[in-house]
PDB file of C-alpha atoms in Angstrom:
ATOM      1  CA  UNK A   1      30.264 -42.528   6.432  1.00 42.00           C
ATOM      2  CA  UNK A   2      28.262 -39.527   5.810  1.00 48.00           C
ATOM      3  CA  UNK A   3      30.068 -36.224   4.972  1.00 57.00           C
ATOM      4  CA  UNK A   4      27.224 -33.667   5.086  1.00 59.00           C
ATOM      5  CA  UNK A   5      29.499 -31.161   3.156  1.00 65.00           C
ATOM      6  CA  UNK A   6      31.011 -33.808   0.430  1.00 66.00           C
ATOM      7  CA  UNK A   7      31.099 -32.647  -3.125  1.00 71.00           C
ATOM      8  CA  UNK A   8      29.787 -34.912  -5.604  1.00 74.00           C
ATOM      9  CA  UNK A   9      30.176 -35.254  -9.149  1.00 81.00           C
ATOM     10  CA  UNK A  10      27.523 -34.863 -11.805  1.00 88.00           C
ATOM     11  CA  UNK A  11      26.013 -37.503 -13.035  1.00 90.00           C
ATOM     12  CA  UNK A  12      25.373 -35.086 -16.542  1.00 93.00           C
ATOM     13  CA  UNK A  13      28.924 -33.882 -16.163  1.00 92.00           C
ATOM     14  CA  UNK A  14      30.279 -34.687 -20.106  1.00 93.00           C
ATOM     15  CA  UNK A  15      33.715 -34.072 -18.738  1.00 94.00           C
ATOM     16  CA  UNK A  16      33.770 -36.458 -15.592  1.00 93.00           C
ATOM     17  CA  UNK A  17      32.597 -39.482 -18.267  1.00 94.00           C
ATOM     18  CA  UNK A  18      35.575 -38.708 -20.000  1.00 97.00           C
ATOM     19  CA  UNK A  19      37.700 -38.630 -17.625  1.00 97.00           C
ATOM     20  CA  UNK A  20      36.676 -41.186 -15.664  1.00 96.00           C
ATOM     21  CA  UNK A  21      35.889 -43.210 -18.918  1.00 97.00           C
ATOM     22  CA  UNK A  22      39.615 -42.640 -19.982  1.00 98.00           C
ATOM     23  CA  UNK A  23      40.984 -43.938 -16.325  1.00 98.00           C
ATOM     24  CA  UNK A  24      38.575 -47.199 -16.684  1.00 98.00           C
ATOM     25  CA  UNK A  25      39.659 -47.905 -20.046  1.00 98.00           C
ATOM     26  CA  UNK A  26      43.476 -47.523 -18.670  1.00 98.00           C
ATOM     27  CA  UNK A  27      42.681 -49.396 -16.009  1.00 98.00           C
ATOM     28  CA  UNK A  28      41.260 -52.523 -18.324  1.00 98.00           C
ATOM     29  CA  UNK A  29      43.683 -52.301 -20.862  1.00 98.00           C
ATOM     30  CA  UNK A  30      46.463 -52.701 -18.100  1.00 98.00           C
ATOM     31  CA  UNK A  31      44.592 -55.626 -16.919  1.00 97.00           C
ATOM     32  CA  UNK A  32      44.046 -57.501 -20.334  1.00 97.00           C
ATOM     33  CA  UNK A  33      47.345 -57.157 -21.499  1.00 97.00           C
ATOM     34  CA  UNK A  34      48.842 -58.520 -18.228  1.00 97.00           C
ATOM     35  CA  UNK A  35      49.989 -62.557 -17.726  1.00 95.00           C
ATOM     36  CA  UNK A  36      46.647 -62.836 -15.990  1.00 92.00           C
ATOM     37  CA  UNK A  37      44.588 -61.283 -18.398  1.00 93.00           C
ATOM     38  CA  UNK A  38      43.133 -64.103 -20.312  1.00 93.00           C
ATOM     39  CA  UNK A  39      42.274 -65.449 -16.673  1.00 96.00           C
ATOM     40  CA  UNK A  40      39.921 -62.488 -15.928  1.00 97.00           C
ATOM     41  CA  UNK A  41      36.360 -63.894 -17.046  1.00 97.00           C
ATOM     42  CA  UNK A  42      34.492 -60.297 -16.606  1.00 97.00           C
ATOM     43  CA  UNK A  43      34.388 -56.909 -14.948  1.00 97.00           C
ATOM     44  CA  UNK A  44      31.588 -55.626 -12.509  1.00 96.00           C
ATOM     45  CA  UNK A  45      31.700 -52.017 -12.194  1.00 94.00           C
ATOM     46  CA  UNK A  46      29.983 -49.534  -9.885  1.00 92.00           C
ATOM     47  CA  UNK A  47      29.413 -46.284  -9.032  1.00 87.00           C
ATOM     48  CA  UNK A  48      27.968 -43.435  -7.072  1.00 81.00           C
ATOM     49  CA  UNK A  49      26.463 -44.403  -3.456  1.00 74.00           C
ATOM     50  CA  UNK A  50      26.603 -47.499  -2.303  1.00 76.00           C
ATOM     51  CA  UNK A  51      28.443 -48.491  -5.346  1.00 80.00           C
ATOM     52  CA  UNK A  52      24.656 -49.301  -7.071  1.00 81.00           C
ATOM     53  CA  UNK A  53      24.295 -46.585  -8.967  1.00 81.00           C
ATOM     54  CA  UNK A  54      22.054 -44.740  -6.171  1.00 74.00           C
ATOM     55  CA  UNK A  55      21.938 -41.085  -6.973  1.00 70.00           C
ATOM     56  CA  UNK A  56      24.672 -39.210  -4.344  1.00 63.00           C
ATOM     57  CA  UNK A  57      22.455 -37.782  -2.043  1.00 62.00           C
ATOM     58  CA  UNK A  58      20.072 -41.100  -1.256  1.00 60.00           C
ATOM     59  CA  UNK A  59      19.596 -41.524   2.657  1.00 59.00           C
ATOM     60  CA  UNK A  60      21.031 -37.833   3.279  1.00 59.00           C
ATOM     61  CA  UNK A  61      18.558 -35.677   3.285  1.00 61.00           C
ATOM     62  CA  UNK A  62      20.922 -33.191   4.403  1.00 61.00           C
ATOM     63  CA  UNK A  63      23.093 -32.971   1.477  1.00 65.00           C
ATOM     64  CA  UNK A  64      20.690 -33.701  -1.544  1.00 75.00           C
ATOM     65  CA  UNK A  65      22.746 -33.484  -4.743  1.00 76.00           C
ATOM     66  CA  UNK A  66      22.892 -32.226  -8.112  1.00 86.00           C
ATOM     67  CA  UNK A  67      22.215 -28.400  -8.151  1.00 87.00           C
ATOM     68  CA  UNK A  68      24.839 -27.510 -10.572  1.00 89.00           C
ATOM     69  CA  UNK A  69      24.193 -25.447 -13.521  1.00 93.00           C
ATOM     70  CA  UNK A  70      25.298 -28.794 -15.765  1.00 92.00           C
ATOM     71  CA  UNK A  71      22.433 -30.489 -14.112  1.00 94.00           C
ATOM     72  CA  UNK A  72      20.037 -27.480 -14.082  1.00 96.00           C
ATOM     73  CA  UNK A  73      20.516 -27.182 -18.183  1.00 97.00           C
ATOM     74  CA  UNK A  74      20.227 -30.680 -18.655  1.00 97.00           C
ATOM     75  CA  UNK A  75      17.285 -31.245 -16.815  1.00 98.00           C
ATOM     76  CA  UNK A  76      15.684 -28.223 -18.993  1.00 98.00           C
ATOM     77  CA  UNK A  77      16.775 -29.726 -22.353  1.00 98.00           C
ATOM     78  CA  UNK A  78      15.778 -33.326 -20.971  1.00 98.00           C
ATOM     79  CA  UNK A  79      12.120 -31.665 -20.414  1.00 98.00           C
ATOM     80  CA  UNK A  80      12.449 -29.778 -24.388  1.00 98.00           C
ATOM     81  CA  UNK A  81      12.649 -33.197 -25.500  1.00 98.00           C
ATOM     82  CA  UNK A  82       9.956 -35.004 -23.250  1.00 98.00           C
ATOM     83  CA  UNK A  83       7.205 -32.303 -23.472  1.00 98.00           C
ATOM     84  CA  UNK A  84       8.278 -30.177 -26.682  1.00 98.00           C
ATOM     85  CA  UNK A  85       6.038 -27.013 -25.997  1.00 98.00           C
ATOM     86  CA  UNK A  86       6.028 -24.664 -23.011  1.00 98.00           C
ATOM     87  CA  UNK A  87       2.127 -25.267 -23.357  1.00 98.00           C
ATOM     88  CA  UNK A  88       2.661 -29.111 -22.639  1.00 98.00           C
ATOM     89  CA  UNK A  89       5.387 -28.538 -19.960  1.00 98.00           C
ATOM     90  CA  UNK A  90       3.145 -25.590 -18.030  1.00 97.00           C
ATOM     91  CA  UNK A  91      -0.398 -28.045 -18.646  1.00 97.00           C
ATOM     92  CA  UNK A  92       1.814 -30.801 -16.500  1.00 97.00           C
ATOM     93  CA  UNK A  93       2.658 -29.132 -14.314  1.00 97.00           C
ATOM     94  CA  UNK A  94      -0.107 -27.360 -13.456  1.00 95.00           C
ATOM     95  CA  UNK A  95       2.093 -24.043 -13.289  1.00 95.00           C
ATOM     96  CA  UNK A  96       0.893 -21.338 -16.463  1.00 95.00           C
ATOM     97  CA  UNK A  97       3.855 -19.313 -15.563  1.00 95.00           C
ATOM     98  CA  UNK A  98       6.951 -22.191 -15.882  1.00 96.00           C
ATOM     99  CA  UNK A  99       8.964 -21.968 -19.113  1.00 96.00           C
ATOM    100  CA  UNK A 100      11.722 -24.267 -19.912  1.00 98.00           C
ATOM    101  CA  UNK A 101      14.399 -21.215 -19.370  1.00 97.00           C
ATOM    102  CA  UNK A 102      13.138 -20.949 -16.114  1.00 96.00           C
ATOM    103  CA  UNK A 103      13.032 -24.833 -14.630  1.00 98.00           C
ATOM    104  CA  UNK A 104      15.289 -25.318 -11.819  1.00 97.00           C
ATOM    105  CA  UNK A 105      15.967 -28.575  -9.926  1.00 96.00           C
ATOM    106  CA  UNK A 106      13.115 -29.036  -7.272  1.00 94.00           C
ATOM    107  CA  UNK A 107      14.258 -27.622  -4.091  1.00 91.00           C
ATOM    108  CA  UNK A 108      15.342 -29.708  -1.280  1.00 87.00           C
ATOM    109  CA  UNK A 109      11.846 -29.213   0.520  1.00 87.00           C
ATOM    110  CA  UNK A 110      10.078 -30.395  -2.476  1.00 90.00           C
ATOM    111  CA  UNK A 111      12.647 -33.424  -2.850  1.00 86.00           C
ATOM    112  CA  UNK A 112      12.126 -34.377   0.986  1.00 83.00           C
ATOM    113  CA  UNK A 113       8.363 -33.771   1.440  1.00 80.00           C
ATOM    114  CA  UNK A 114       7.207 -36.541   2.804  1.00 70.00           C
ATOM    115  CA  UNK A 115      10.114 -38.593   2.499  1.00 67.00           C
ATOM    116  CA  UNK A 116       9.407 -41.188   5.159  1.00 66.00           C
ATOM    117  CA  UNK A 117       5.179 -40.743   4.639  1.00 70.00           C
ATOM    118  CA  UNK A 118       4.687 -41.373   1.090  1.00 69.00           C
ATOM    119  CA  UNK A 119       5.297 -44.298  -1.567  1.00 74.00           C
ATOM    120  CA  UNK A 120       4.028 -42.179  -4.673  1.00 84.00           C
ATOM    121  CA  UNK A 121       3.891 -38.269  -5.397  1.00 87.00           C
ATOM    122  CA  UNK A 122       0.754 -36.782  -6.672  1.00 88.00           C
ATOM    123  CA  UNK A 123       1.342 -35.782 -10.002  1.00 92.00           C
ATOM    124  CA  UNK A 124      -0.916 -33.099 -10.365  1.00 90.00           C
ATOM    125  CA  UNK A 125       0.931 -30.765  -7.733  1.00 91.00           C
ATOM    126  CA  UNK A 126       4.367 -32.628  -7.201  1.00 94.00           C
ATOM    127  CA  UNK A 127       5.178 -33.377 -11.128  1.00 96.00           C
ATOM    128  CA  UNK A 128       8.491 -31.123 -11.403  1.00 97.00           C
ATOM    129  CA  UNK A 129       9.827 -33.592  -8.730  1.00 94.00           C
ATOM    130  CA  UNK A 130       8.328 -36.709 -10.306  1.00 94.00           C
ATOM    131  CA  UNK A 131      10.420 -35.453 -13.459  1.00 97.00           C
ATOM    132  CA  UNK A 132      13.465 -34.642 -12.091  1.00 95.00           C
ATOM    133  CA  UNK A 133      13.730 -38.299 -10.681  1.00 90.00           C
ATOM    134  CA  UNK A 134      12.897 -39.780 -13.984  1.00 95.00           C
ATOM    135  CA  UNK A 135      15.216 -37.712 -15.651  1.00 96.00           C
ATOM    136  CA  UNK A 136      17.836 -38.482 -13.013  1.00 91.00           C
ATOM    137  CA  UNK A 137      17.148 -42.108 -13.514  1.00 90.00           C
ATOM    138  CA  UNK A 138      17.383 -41.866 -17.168  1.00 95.00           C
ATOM    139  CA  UNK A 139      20.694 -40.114 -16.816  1.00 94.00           C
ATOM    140  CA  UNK A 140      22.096 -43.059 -14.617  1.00 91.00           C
ATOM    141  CA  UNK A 141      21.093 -45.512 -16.902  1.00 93.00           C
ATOM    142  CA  UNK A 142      23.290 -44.032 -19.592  1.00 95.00           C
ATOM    143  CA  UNK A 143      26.017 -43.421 -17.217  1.00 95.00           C
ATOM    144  CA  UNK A 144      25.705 -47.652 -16.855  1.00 95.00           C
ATOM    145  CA  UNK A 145      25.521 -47.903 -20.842  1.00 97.00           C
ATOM    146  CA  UNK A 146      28.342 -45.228 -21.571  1.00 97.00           C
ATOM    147  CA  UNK A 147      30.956 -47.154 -18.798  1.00 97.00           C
ATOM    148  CA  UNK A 148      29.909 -50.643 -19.842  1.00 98.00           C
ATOM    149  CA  UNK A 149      30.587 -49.655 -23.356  1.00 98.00           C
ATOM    150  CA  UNK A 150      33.588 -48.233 -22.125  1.00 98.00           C
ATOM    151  CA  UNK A 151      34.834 -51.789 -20.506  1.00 98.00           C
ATOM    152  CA  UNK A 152      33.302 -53.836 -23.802  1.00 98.00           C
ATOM    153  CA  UNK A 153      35.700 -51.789 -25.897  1.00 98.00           C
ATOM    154  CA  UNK A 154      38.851 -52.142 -23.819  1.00 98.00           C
ATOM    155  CA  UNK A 155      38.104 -55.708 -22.901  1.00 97.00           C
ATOM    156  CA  UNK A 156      38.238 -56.703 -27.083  1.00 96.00           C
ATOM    157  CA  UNK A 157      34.655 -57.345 -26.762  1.00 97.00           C
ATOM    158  CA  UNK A 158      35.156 -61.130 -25.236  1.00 96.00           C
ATOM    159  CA  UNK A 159      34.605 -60.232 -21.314  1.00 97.00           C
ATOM    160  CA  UNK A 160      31.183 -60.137 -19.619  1.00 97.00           C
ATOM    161  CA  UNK A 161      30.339 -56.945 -17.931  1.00 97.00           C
ATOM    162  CA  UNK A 162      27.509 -56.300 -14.895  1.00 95.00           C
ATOM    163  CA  UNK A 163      27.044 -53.760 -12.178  1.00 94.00           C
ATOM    164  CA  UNK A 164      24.652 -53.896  -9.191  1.00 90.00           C
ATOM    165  CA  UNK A 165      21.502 -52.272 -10.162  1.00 85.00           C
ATOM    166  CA  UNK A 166      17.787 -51.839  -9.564  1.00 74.00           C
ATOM    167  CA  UNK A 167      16.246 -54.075  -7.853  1.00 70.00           C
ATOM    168  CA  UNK A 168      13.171 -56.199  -7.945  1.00 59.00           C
ATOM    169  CA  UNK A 169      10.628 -57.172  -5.040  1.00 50.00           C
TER     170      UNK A 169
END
């Protein structure tokens, strides 16, 4: 179902991983200490749309998510770290005036253009956008690593633990 007006949460939120980190591991320990526990073999977890770990906003081009300040700063330190100068990050982008004070998540016309036209963006005038994905991606892949752990460690270590994720033609 599509709520055009949903909140989401952030996938860079530090306090939604623990808190939804400390409701897993409640959740596991619950199970593993049950009669049944030694009967469960492993855990598949999920999250965001679709349950595969889709970013919130994928197939709703109405409602394109995360343009909180938590995302907006991470993004900017994510881009400190990948391009260390504002030299490097302006020479990317082909934009002399950008800064990494100044980055803000690409707009939703920038994140739609040419969503149903295009395979691949052209780096040379769309590379804020080919950025923010990567960094989004990067960010969901340690949201996977940081839940997974969180399973491993309530599970005793002896459980195996998958989600659904990327896929491959």
């Amino acid at each position: 179902i599509t709520k055009p007006n949903r909140t989401y949460e952030s996938i860079v939120s530090e306090k939604w991983r623990k808190d939804a980190g400390g409701a897993l591991r409640k959740v596991i320990e619950h199970i593993q200490s049950s009669d049944w526990g030694e009967h469960v073999m492993g855990y598949q977890f999920s999250g965001l749309a679709t349950e595969e770990w889709y970013q919130w906003s994928v197939n709703k081009l109405h409602n394109l998510s995360d343009y909180s300040v938590h995302n907006r700063k991470a993004f900017q330190k994510w881009l400190r770290d990948k391009y260390k100068t504002n030299n490097a990050l302006q020479k990317s982008w082909g934009k002399p005036d950008i800064d990494f004070d100044k980055v803000e998540v690409p707009t939703k016309d920038e994140r739609i253009r040419g969503y149903d036209e295009i395979t691949f963006r052209d780096s040379s005038m769309e590379m804020n956008v080919i950025d923010f994905y990567k960094f989004y991606g990067d960010n969901v892949a340690d949201a996977i690593d940081y839940f997974a752990g969180v399973i491993k460690d309530a599970s005793g270590h002896k459980k195996a633990v998958g989600t659904f994720y990327a896929y491959f033609l």
